[in-house]
Short mmCIF file of C-alpha atoms and ligand atoms in Angstrom, two decimals:
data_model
loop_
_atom_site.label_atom_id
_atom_site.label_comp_id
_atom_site.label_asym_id
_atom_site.label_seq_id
_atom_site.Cartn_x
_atom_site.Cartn_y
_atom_site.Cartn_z
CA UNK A 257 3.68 24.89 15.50
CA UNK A 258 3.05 22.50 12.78
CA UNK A 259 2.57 22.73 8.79
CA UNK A 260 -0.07 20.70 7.02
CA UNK A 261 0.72 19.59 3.39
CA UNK A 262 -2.38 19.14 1.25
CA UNK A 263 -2.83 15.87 0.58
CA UNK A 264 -4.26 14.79 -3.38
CA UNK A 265 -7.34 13.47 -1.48
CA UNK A 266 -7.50 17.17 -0.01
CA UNK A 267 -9.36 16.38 3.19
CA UNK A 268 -7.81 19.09 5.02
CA UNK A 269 -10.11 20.65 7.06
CA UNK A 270 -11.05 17.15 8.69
CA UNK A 271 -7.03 16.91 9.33
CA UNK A 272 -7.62 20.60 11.11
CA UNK A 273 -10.34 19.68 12.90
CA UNK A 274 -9.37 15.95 14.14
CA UNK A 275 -5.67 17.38 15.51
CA UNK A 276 -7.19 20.66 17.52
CA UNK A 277 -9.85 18.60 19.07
CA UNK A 278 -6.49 16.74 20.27
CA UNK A 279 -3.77 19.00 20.75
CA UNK A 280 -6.17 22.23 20.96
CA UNK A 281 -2.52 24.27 21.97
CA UNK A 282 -1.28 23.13 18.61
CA UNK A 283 -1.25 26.18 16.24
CA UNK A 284 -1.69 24.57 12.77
CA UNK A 285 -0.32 25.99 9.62
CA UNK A 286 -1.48 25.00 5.73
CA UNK A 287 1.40 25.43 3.15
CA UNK A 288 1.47 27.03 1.18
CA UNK A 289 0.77 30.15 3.69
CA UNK A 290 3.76 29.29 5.89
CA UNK A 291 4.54 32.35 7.82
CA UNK A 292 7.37 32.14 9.54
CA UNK A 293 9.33 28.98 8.51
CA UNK A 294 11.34 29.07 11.19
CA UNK A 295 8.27 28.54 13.81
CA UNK A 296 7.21 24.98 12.44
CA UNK A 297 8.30 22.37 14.49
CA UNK A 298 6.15 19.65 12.66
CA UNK A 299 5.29 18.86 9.28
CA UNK A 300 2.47 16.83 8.46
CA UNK A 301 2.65 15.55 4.77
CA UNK A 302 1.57 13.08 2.10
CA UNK A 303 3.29 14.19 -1.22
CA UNK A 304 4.95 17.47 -0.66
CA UNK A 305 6.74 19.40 -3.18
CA UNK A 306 10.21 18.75 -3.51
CA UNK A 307 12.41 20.90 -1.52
CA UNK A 308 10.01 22.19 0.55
CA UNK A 309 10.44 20.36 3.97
CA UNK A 310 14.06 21.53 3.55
CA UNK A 311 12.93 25.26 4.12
CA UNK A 312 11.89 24.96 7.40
CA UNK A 313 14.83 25.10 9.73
CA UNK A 314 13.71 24.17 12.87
CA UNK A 315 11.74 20.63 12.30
CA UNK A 316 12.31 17.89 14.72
CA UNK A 317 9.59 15.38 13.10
CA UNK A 318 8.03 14.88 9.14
CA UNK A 319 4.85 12.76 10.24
CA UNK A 320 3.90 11.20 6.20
CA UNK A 321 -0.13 10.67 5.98
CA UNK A 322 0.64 7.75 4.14
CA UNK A 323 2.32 3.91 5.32
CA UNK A 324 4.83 4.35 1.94
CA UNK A 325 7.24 6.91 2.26
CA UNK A 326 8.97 6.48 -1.28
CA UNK A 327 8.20 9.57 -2.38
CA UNK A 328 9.89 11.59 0.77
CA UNK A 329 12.95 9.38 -0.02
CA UNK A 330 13.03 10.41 -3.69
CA UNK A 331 13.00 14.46 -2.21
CA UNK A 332 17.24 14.96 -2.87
CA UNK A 333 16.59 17.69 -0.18
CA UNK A 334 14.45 16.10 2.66
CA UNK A 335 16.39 16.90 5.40
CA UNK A 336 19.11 14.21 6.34
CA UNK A 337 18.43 14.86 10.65
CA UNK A 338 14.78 14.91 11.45
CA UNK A 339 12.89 11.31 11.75
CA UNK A 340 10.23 10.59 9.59
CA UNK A 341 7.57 8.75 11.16
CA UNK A 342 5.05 6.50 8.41
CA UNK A 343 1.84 6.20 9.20
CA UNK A 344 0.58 2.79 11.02
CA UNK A 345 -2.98 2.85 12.03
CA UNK A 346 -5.44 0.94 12.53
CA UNK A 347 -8.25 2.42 10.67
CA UNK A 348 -6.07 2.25 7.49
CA UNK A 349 -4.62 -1.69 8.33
CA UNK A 350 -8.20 -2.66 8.68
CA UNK A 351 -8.93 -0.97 5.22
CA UNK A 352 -5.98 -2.67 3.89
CA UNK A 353 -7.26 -5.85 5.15
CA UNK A 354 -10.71 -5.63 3.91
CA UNK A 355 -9.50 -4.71 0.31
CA UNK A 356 -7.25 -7.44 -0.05
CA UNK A 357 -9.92 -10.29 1.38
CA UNK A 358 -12.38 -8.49 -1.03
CA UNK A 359 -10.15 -9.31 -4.12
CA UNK A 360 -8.39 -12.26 -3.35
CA UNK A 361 -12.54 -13.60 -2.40
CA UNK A 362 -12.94 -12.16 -5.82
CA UNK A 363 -10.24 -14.14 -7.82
CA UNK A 364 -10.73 -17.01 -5.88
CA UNK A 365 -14.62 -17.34 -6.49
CA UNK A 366 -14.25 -15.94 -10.56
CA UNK A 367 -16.88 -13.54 -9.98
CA UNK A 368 -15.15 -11.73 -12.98
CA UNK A 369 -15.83 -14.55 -15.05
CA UNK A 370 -19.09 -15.00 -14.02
CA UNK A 371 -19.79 -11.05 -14.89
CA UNK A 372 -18.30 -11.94 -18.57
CA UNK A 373 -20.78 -14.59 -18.04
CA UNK A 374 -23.38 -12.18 -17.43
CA UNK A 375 -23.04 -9.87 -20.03
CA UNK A 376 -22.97 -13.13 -22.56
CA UNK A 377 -26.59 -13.60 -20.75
CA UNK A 378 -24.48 -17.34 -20.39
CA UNK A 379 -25.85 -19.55 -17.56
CA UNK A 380 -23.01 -21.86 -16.58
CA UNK A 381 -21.38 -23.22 -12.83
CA UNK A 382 -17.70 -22.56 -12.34
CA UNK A 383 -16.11 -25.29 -10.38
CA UNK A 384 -13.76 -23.81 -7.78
CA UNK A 385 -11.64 -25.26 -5.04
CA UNK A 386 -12.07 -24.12 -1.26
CA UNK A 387 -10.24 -21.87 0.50
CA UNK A 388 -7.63 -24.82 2.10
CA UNK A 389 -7.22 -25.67 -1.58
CA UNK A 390 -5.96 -22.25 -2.77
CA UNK A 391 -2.19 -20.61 -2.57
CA UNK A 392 -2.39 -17.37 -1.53
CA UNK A 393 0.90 -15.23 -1.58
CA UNK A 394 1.91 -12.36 0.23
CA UNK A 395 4.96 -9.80 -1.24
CA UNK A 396 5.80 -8.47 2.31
CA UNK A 397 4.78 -9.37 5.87
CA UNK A 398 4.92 -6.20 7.41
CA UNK A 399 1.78 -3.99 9.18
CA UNK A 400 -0.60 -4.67 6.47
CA UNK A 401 0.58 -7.89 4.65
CA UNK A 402 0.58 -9.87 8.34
CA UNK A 403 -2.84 -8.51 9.12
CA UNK A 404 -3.71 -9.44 5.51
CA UNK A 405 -2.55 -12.80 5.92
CA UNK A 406 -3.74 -13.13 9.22
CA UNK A 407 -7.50 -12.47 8.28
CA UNK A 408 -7.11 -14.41 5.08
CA UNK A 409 -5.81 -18.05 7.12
CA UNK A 410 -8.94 -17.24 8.88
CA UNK A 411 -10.90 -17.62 6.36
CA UNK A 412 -8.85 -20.74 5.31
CA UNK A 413 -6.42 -19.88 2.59
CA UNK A 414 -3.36 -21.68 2.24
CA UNK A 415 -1.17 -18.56 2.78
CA UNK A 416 2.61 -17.85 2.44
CA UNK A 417 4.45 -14.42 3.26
CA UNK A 418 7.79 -13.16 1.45
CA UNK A 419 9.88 -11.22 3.58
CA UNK A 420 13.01 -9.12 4.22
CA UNK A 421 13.60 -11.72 7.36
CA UNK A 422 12.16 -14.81 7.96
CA UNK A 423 8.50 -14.59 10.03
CA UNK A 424 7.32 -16.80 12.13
CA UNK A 425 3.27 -16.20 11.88
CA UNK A 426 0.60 -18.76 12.86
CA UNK A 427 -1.09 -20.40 9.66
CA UNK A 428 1.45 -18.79 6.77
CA UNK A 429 4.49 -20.32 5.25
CA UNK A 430 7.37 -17.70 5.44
CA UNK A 431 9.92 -17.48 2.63
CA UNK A 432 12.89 -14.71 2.44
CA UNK A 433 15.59 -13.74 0.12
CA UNK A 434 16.19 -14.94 -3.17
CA UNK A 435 15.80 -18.49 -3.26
CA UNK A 436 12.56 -17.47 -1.20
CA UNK A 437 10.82 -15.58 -3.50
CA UNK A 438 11.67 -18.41 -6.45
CA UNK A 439 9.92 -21.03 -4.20
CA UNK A 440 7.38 -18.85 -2.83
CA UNK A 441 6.09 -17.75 -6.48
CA UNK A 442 6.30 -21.24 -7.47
CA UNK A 443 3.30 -22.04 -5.06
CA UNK A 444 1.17 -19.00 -5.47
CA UNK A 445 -2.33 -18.64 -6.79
CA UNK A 446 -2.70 -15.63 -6.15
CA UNK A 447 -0.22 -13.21 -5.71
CA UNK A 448 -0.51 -10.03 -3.13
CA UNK A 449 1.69 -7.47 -3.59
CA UNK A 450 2.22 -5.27 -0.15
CA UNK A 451 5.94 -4.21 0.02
CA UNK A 452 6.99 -0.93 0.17
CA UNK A 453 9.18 0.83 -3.08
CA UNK A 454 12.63 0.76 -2.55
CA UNK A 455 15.49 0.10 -4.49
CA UNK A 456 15.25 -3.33 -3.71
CA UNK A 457 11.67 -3.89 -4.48
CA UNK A 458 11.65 -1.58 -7.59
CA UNK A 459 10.05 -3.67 -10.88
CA UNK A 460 9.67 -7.00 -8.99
CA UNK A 461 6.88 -7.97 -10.87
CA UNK A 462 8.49 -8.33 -13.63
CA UNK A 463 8.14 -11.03 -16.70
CA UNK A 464 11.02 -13.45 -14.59
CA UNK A 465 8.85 -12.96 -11.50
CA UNK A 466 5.59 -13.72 -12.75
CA UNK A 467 6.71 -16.35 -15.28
CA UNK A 468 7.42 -18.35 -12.23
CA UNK A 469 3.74 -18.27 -10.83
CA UNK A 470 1.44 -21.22 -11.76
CA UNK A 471 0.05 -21.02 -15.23
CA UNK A 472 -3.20 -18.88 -14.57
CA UNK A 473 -2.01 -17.01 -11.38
CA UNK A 474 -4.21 -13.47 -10.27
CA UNK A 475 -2.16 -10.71 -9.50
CA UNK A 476 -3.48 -8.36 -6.89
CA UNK A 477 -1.15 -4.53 -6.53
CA UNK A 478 -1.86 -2.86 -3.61
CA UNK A 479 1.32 -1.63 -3.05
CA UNK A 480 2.90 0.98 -5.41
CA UNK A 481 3.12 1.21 -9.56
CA UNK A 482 6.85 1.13 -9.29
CA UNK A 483 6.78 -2.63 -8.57
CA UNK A 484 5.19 -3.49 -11.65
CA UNK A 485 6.94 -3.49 -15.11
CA UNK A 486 3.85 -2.65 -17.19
CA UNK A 487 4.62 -4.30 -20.04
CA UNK A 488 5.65 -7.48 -18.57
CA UNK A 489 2.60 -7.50 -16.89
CA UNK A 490 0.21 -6.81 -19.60
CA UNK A 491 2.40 -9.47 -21.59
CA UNK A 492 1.40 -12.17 -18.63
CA UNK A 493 -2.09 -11.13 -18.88
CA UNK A 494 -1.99 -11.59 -22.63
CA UNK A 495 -0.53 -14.81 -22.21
CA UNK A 496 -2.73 -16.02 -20.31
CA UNK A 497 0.33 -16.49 -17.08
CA UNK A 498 -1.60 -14.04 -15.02
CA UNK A 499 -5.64 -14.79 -15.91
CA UNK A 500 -6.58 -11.59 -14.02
CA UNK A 501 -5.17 -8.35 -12.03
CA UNK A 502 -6.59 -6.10 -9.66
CA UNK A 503 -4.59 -3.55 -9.72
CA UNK A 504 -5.05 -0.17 -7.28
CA UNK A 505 -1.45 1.33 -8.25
CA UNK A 506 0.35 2.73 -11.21
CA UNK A 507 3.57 4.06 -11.58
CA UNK A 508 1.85 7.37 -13.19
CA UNK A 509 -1.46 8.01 -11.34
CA UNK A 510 -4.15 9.13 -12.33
CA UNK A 511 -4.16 6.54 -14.52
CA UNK A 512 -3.32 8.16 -18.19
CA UNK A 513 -6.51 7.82 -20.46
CA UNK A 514 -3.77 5.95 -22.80
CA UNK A 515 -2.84 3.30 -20.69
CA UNK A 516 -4.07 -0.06 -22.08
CA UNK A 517 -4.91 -1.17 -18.30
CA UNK A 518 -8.30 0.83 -18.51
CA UNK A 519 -9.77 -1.19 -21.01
CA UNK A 520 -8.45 -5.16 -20.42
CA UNK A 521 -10.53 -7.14 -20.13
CA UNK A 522 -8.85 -8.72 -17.19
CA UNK A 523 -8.24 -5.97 -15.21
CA UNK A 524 -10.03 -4.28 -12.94
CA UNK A 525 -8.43 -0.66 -12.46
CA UNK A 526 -9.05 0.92 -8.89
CA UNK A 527 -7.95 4.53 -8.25
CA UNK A 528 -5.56 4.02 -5.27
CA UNK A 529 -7.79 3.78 -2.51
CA UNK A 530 -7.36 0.00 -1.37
CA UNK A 531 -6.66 1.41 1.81
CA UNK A 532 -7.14 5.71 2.68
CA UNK A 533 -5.56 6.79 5.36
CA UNK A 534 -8.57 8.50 7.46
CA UNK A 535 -8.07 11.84 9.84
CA UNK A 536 -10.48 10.47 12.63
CA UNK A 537 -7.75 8.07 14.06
CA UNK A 538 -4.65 8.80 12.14
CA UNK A 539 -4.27 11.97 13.87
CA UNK A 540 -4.49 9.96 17.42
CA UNK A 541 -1.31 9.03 16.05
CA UNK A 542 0.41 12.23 14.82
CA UNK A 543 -0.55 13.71 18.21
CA UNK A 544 1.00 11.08 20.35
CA UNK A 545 4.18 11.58 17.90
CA UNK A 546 4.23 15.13 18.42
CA UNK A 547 3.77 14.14 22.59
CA UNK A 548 7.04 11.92 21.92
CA UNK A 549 9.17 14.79 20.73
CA UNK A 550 7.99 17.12 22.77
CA UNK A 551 8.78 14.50 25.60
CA UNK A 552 11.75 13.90 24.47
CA UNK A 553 10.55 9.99 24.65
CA UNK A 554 11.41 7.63 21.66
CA UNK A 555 9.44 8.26 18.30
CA UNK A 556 7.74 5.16 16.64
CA UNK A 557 7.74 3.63 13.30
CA UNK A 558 10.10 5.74 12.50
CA UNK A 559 11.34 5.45 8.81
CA UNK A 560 15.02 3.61 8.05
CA UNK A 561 16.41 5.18 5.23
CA UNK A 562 19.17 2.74 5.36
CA UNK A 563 17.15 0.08 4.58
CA UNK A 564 14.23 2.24 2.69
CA UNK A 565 11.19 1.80 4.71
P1 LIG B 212 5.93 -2.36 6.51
O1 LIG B 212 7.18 -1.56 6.50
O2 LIG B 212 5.28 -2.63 7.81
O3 LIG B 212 6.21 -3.78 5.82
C1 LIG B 212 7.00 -3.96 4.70
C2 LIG B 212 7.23 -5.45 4.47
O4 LIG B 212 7.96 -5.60 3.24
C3 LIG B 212 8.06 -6.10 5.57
O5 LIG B 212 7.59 -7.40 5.82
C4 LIG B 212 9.45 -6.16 4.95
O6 LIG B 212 10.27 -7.21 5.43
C5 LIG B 212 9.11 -6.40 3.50
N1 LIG B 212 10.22 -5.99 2.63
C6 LIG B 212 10.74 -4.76 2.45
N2 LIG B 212 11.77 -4.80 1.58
C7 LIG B 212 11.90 -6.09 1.21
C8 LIG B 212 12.79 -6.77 0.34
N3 LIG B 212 13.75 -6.13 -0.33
N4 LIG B 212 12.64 -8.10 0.20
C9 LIG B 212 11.68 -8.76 0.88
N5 LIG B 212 10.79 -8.17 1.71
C10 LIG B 212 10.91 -6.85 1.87
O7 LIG B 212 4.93 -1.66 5.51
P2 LIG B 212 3.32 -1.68 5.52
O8 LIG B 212 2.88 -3.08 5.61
O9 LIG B 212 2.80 -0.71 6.52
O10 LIG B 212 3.01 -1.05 4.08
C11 LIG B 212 3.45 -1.68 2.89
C12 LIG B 212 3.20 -0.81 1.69
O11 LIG B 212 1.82 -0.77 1.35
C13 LIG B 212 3.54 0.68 1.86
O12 LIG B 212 4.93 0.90 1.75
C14 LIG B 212 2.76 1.31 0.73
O13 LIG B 212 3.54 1.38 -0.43
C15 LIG B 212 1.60 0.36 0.50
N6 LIG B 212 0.30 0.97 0.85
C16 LIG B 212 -0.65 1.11 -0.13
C17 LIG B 212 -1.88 1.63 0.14
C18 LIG B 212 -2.93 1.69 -0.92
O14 LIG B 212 -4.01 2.23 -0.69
N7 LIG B 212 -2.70 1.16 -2.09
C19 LIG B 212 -2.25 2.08 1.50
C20 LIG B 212 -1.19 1.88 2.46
C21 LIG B 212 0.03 1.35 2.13
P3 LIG B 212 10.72 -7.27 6.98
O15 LIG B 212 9.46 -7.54 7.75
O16 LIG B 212 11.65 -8.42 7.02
O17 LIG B 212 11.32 -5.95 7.31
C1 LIG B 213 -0.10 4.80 1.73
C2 LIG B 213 -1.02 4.92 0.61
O1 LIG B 213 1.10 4.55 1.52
O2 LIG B 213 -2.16 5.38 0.82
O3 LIG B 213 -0.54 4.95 2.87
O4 LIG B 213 -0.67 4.54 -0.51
#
């Protein structure tokens, strides 16, 4: 027996639909109508309520819709024995992937200067350097920043990766720990954040951070709100460190009508969908999770809580 969690997004039914066409002996439950907590084996979740997951008494795997798990490891009662699996799929790498090529193509090429341009009905070329000539940084080399970097060396970016351990990846310059990430801002254009939240990663792009980018940097935040200090950042777009952001997280979303990030002029808000985690194939991999246990064969991508991700 499982239990669904809505998810924000609230595509549901599709998550219904997509897991009985694949586990058709799977009896599917939607919280809040749980019956019988103690039949639910499974829980299938993106942001559940807090406490929640510790009602159920007889889970053996949380299976998160999402790749980030930070906010099951801010739940004080998420139960301290079952295995959390993230999500890694392909569907939402390549959507990853094709977000970040879209903006980093977009900083690169200043097609938000040309649209100022536009609007100033101003008819003027904008030298820019090719790819080979542009520093392209990665904040985390994991599923989606290696594919990321991957597609982006392709295209011919001079890319770098920061990392947890050092990476060995054809085409990108790996830097780790502190001294890393010094030298590793130092050379980036445009900066790519993909790391996950953790205690560790928490306000990293901060006013010491960026300050260390080249004068005119882009920022690109595809990973979570909590890694940016607002202020700082709006403070390096002021400045003129950071010439533009494209930013798809905040740390309070939706996006408060309030925040000055909706109307800067070089910003371009996105409402967390960089990358959506779709039903179709992302239940291919709950299923074959829910196989594992039932197996008794080793789970994958399986969360550490030791080290946060
Ligand atoms: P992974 O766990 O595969 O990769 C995380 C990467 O971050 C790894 O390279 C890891 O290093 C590195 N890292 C973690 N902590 C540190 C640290 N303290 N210092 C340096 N490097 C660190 O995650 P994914 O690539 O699958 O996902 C990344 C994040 O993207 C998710 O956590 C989520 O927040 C965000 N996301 C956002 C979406 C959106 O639509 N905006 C959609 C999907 C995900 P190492 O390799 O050495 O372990
Ligand atoms: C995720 C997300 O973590 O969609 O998967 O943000």
């Amino acid at each position: 027996m499982a239990l669904l969690f809505k998810s924000d997004t609230d595509r549901i039914d599709i998550w219904q639909e997509a897991l009985a066409k694949l586990m058709p002996d799977l009896e599917v439950r939607v919280w809040p109508d749980v019956g019988n907590a103690a039949d639910i084996e499974f829980a299938l979740v993106w942001n559940p309520p807090v406490g929640e997951l510790a009602k159920l008494p007889n889970l053996r795997a949380i299976f998160s819709m999402g790749a980030g798990i930070d906010h099951l490891a801010s739940d004080p009662d998420l139960p301290e024995d079952v295995p959390v699996v993230r999500m890694v799929d392909e569907g939402l790498t390549q959507g990853m992937t094709e977000f970040v090529v879209m903006a980093v193509l977009r900083h690169h090429r200043r097609i938000h200067d040309y649209q100022t341009q536009q609007r100033q009905k101003h008819w003027a070329q904008l030298v820019t350097p090719l790819a080979p000539d542009r520093k392209v940084g990665i904040l985390g080399l994991g599923v989606l920043g290696a594919d990321s970097a991957e597609k982006l060396v392709y295209l011919g970016f001079d890319v770098a990766g920061w990392s947890r351990t050092q990476k060995s990846l054809p085409g990108v310059e790996s830097y780790s720990g502190d001294e890393g990430l010094r030298a590793f801002l130092k050379r980036t254009e445009i900066l790519v954040c993909l790391l996950p939240l953790t205690t560790g990663t928490k306000g990293i792009l901060n006013s010491t951070n960026l300050g260390l980018l080249p004068h005119g940097a882009s920022l690109i935040n595809v990973a979570r709100g909590g890694h940016m200090v607002p202020e700082d950042v709006l403070a390096a777009l002021d400045s003129g460190q950071l010439a533009e952001a494209t930013l798809d997280v905040f740390p309070e979303e939706p996006l408060p009508a309030q925040s000055p990030f909706w109307d800067h002029p070089r910003v371009l808000v996105i409402p967390h969908c960089a990358s959506v985690t779709l039903p179709k194939t992302a239940a291919e991999n709950v299923a074959r999770g829910i196989e594992a246990v039932r197996k008794g064969e080793a789970l994958q991508n399986v969360v550490d809580f030791e080290r946060g991700y």
